[in-house]
């Protein structure tokens, strides 16, 4: 599933292709359940004629800011991708939403698994979405102290807590495993038992794995592509994720895969001893 680096890459690659253009039509919307709000007829009515002002990201949501105070919020979920195509290019049947632009090109929302979601939000709706998510880990306001506050008193184990979007925005299964390995923290450590040194290490590790992944244009495990239809490269650089049985890059011990909260979790049993 796309996480912060993949959605950030999607937003950055989409922006230069669509900012300044006007949406002149909804050419296809054949899976209306993907539009969570407003009802599909109103969605079609409200979105047409609006110019695209900016494309950005909040947590794992890709936000297309439109004139008039509306924001098209898109969650790629399992298999969603957003790409831009010339007028002549046919949309394959996994493309469930097609937005036509004033220069004839079209934005395709391709979603094989149909878990992707779309919301057209006014200012209050956008504020609610923002409030439902924790701090952005790459924001300068996300300090080690801010992470310590977010973890204080939490008896939850650290790995599932990192996946909780209300605690930290944008982290998912891949980058939680990566950050914990880098910080030498066992995924089952109770969050509240991490000492200051461990929290400082985790803070740095979270930022490092996310920034590195963005530099590699995200990780493409299955469906993920950026706004130009290109795969990311970060899967070639995983530290620990999906490396069960392979040697730890620090100590050579075979990497273990365990299940935490029904999610595959990868760790080095020597570098990441259980504490707390
Ligand atoms: Zn190791």
mmCIF file of C-alpha atoms in Angstrom, residues 175 178 181 209 212-213 215-219 232-241 243 249:
data_model
loop_
_atom_site.group_PDB
_atom_site.id
_atom_site.type_symbol
_atom_site.label_atom_id
_atom_site.label_comp_id
_atom_site.label_asym_id
_atom_site.label_seq_id
_atom_site.Cartn_x
_atom_site.Cartn_y
_atom_site.Cartn_z
ATOM 1 C CA UNK A 175 8.695 2.220 6.721
ATOM 2 C CA UNK A 178 12.694 0.072 8.300
ATOM 3 C CA UNK A 181 15.633 -1.595 12.444
ATOM 4 C CA UNK A 209 13.894 6.213 5.908
ATOM 5 C CA UNK A 212 15.559 8.228 1.435
ATOM 6 C CA UNK A 213 12.432 6.603 0.022
ATOM 7 C CA UNK A 215 14.687 10.353 -3.041
ATOM 8 C CA UNK A 216 14.139 6.919 -4.643
ATOM 9 C CA UNK A 217 10.609 7.953 -5.774
ATOM 10 C CA UNK A 218 8.964 5.503 -3.377
ATOM 11 C CA UNK A 219 8.712 1.726 -3.307
ATOM 12 C CA UNK A 232 9.704 3.803 -7.660
ATOM 13 C CA UNK A 233 13.181 2.419 -6.919
ATOM 14 C CA UNK A 234 13.214 2.230 -3.136
ATOM 15 C CA UNK A 235 12.379 -1.507 -3.065
ATOM 16 C CA UNK A 236 15.973 -2.003 -4.289
ATOM 17 C CA UNK A 237 17.225 -0.332 -1.111
ATOM 18 C CA UNK A 238 15.191 -1.969 1.682
ATOM 19 C CA UNK A 239 17.181 -2.292 4.928
ATOM 20 C CA UNK A 240 15.069 -5.051 6.462
ATOM 21 C CA UNK A 241 11.599 -5.103 4.874
ATOM 22 C CA UNK A 243 14.383 -9.602 3.654
ATOM 23 C CA UNK A 249 23.176 -5.417 6.901
#
